[in-house]
Short mmCIF file of C-alpha atoms in Angstrom, two decimals:
data_model
loop_
_atom_site.label_atom_id
_atom_site.label_comp_id
_atom_site.label_asym_id
_atom_site.label_seq_id
_atom_site.Cartn_x
_atom_site.Cartn_y
_atom_site.Cartn_z
CA MET O 252 0.00 0.00 0.00
CA GLU O 253 1.36 3.44 -0.86
CA GLU O 254 2.37 5.61 2.08
CA LEU O 255 0.54 8.92 2.57
CA ASP O 256 1.82 11.72 4.76
CA SER O 257 -0.41 12.49 7.73
CA LEU O 258 -3.22 14.85 6.87
CA SER O 259 -3.74 15.95 10.49
CA GLY O 260 -4.44 19.67 10.58
CA LYS O 261 -5.74 19.74 7.01
CA LEU O 262 -9.22 20.50 5.70
CA LEU O 263 -11.11 17.99 3.59
CA ILE O 264 -13.39 19.77 1.15
CA ALA O 265 -16.16 17.58 -0.24
CA MET O 266 -16.30 17.56 -4.03
CA PRO O 267 -19.68 18.47 -5.57
CA GLY O 268 -20.31 14.84 -6.57
CA MET O 269 -19.68 13.46 -3.05
CA PRO O 270 -21.54 10.12 -3.03
CA ASP O 271 -22.21 10.15 0.75
CA SER O 272 -25.05 12.62 1.37
CA ARG O 273 -23.91 13.08 4.99
CA PHE O 274 -20.82 14.86 3.67
CA ARG O 275 -22.15 16.82 0.68
CA GLN O 276 -20.72 20.35 0.65
CA THR O 277 -18.89 19.81 3.93
CA VAL O 278 -15.54 20.97 5.19
CA THR O 279 -13.95 18.59 7.67
CA TYR O 280 -11.00 19.47 9.88
CA LEU O 281 -8.76 16.42 10.32
CA CYS O 282 -7.78 16.02 13.97
CA GLY O 283 -5.86 12.81 13.42
CA HIS O 284 -4.69 10.68 10.50
CA ASN O 285 -2.38 7.69 10.53
CA SER O 286 -2.16 4.15 9.13
CA ASP O 287 -5.05 3.04 11.37
CA GLY O 288 -7.50 5.61 9.99
CA ALA O 289 -8.58 9.20 10.45
CA LEU O 290 -10.79 11.34 12.67
CA GLY O 291 -12.20 14.73 11.77
CA ILE O 292 -14.82 17.29 12.70
CA VAL O 293 -17.21 18.79 10.15
CA ILE O 294 -16.89 22.56 10.63
CA ASN O 295 -19.69 23.93 8.46
CA ARG O 296 -22.88 22.14 9.54
CA PRO O 297 -24.53 24.11 12.35
CA SER O 298 -27.26 22.41 14.35
CA ASP O 299 -30.31 24.06 15.87
CA MET O 300 -28.71 23.70 19.32
CA LYS O 301 -26.89 26.69 20.81
CA LEU O 302 -23.94 26.78 23.18
CA GLY O 303 -26.13 28.36 25.87
CA GLU O 304 -28.28 25.21 25.90
CA VAL O 305 -25.18 23.09 26.51
CA PHE O 306 -24.09 25.40 29.31
CA GLU O 307 -27.55 25.07 30.86
CA GLN O 308 -27.53 21.26 30.57
CA LEU O 309 -24.13 21.17 32.29
CA SER O 310 -25.20 23.75 34.94
CA LEU O 311 -22.56 26.21 33.74
CA ASP O 312 -23.23 29.92 34.17
CA SER O 313 -22.42 32.30 31.32
CA ARG O 314 -23.67 35.83 30.87
CA ASP O 315 -22.10 36.29 27.42
CA LEU O 316 -25.11 36.36 25.07
CA ASP O 317 -23.00 36.22 21.89
CA LEU O 318 -21.33 33.09 23.21
CA ALA O 319 -24.63 31.55 24.33
CA ASN O 320 -26.07 32.08 20.82
CA GLN O 321 -23.17 30.35 19.06
CA SER O 322 -24.40 27.30 17.12
CA ILE O 323 -23.22 23.83 18.02
CA LEU O 324 -21.88 22.05 14.95
CA LYS O 325 -22.91 18.64 13.67
CA GLY O 326 -19.38 17.28 13.75
CA GLY O 327 -20.16 14.04 11.93
CA PRO O 328 -22.11 10.79 12.11
CA VAL O 329 -19.87 9.03 14.67
CA ASN O 330 -20.31 9.50 18.46
CA ARG O 331 -23.04 12.11 17.95
CA GLU O 332 -23.56 12.54 21.70
CA ARG O 333 -19.90 13.31 22.37
CA GLY O 334 -18.68 16.90 22.40
CA PHE O 335 -15.49 18.01 20.70
CA VAL O 336 -14.15 21.51 21.35
CA LEU O 337 -11.83 22.68 18.59
CA HIS O 338 -9.88 25.67 19.89
CA GLU O 339 -6.72 27.68 19.70
CA ALA O 340 -3.92 26.44 21.93
CA GLY O 341 -3.53 27.68 25.47
CA GLY O 342 -4.70 26.57 28.86
CA SER O 343 -4.45 23.19 30.49
CA TRP O 344 -7.48 20.92 30.01
CA ASP O 345 -7.97 17.30 31.05
CA SER O 346 -8.40 15.71 27.61
CA THR O 347 -6.59 17.82 25.03
CA ILE O 348 -4.71 16.78 21.93
CA SER O 349 -2.49 19.25 20.11
CA ILE O 350 -3.17 18.84 16.41
CA CYS O 351 -1.17 21.25 14.34
CA GLY O 352 0.33 24.65 15.03
CA ASN O 353 -1.97 26.62 17.30
CA ILE O 354 -4.98 24.24 17.14
CA GLU O 355 -6.09 21.74 19.76
CA VAL O 356 -9.13 19.56 20.36
CA THR O 357 -10.49 18.92 23.85
CA THR O 358 -13.21 16.47 24.89
CA SER O 359 -13.43 17.22 28.61
CA ARG O 360 -15.98 19.37 30.44
CA ASP O 361 -13.35 21.63 32.03
CA VAL O 362 -12.75 23.55 28.81
CA LEU O 363 -16.50 24.27 28.49
CA SER O 364 -16.57 25.47 32.09
CA ALA O 365 -13.65 27.80 31.37
CA ILE O 366 -15.28 29.08 28.17
CA ALA O 367 -18.57 29.75 30.00
CA GLY O 368 -16.67 31.64 32.70
CA GLY O 369 -14.72 33.76 30.21
CA LYS O 370 -11.42 32.04 31.05
CA GLY O 371 -11.19 29.55 28.20
CA PRO O 372 -9.70 29.75 24.74
CA ARG O 373 -10.59 33.01 23.00
CA ARG O 374 -11.57 31.21 19.80
CA ALA O 375 -13.32 27.86 19.91
CA LEU O 376 -16.11 25.87 18.33
CA LEU O 377 -18.10 23.00 19.79
CA ALA O 378 -19.25 20.05 17.71
CA LEU O 379 -21.33 17.04 18.64
CA GLY O 380 -20.06 13.96 16.87
CA CYS O 381 -17.17 13.42 14.52
CA ALA O 382 -16.27 11.80 11.23
CA GLY O 383 -14.22 8.64 11.21
CA TRP O 384 -12.45 6.57 8.58
CA GLY O 385 -11.07 3.07 9.01
CA GLU O 386 -7.69 1.87 7.83
CA GLY O 387 -7.14 2.96 4.21
CA GLN O 388 -10.70 4.29 3.81
CA LEU O 389 -9.80 7.97 3.52
CA GLU O 390 -6.97 7.17 1.13
CA ARG O 391 -9.42 5.31 -1.15
CA GLU O 392 -11.83 8.27 -1.03
CA LEU O 393 -8.99 10.63 -1.93
CA ARG O 394 -7.98 8.45 -4.89
CA SER O 395 -11.60 8.45 -6.10
CA ASN O 396 -11.60 12.27 -5.99
CA SER O 397 -14.25 12.62 -3.28
CA TRP O 398 -12.22 15.28 -1.47
CA LEU O 399 -9.92 18.23 -2.02
CA VAL O 400 -7.25 18.76 0.66
CA VAL O 401 -5.90 22.11 1.85
CA ASP O 402 -4.01 23.42 4.87
CA ALA O 403 -6.44 24.66 7.51
CA THR O 404 -6.37 28.30 8.46
CA GLU O 405 -7.56 29.82 11.71
CA GLU O 406 -9.63 32.26 9.65
CA ILE O 407 -11.62 29.39 8.09
CA LEU O 408 -11.93 27.56 11.42
CA PHE O 409 -13.00 30.45 13.61
CA GLU O 410 -13.97 33.51 11.58
CA THR O 411 -15.54 32.52 8.27
CA PRO O 412 -19.35 32.17 8.52
CA TYR O 413 -20.43 28.51 8.41
CA GLU O 414 -22.32 28.85 5.14
CA GLN O 415 -19.23 30.29 3.40
CA ARG O 416 -16.66 27.75 4.60
CA TRP O 417 -17.07 25.25 1.75
CA ALA O 418 -16.43 27.81 -1.00
CA ALA O 419 -13.84 29.73 1.05
CA SER O 420 -11.84 26.56 1.75
CA ALA O 421 -11.78 25.61 -1.92
CA ALA O 422 -10.76 29.17 -2.79
CA LEU O 423 -7.57 28.61 -0.76
CA LEU O 424 -6.61 26.22 -3.57
CA GLY O 425 -7.74 28.66 -6.26
CA VAL O 426 -10.83 26.51 -6.92
CA ASP O 427 -14.31 27.93 -7.54
CA VAL O 428 -16.63 25.12 -6.40
CA SER O 429 -19.51 26.58 -8.41
CA ARG O 430 -17.55 25.69 -11.58
CA LEU O 431 -16.85 22.07 -10.64
CA GLY O 432 -18.88 19.28 -12.20
CA LEU O 433 -20.69 16.55 -10.32
CA GLN O 434 -18.65 13.76 -11.93
CA ALA O 435 -15.11 13.04 -10.82
CA GLY O 436 -12.60 10.61 -12.24
CA ASN O 437 -9.02 9.89 -13.12
CA ALA O 438 -7.43 10.36 -16.51
#
């Protein structure tokens, strides 16, 4: 099997003809990728749930209305009840993995408590669920042209409006997704 460099810290941009409807027009941040598989968080599918509701469920007090109104993302079809906080580095949380550069992912409640109290990472997003690929699965999808790959930027992760992330991520490669066809293949 051919060896691929780790894609951790990259964005996967779904091609217009993505066969899996759960990932059509998605942008997925890869938190981990190795020979055993990959794990990522979809960063452009907001749910109807708001961060304030999560704070309330966890009995966390926050008076920041902008923060409370932030949408929770649908991070993917795997572990949909589990929260993943993607945030800029800094702080010391119980279950944090440093991904790439200034980006970390935390799955413990302490980071949410700090965010609610105004003492957490300045820029963060919360997703319920994640996307997962088994051994060699992502590599096969890449060879079948289901995804474009680009380096993640903090601007895309934390500043670009959700509905613009798909096109904005592709634009980092100089690609206009509105001009791409639905069929993909190899010449």
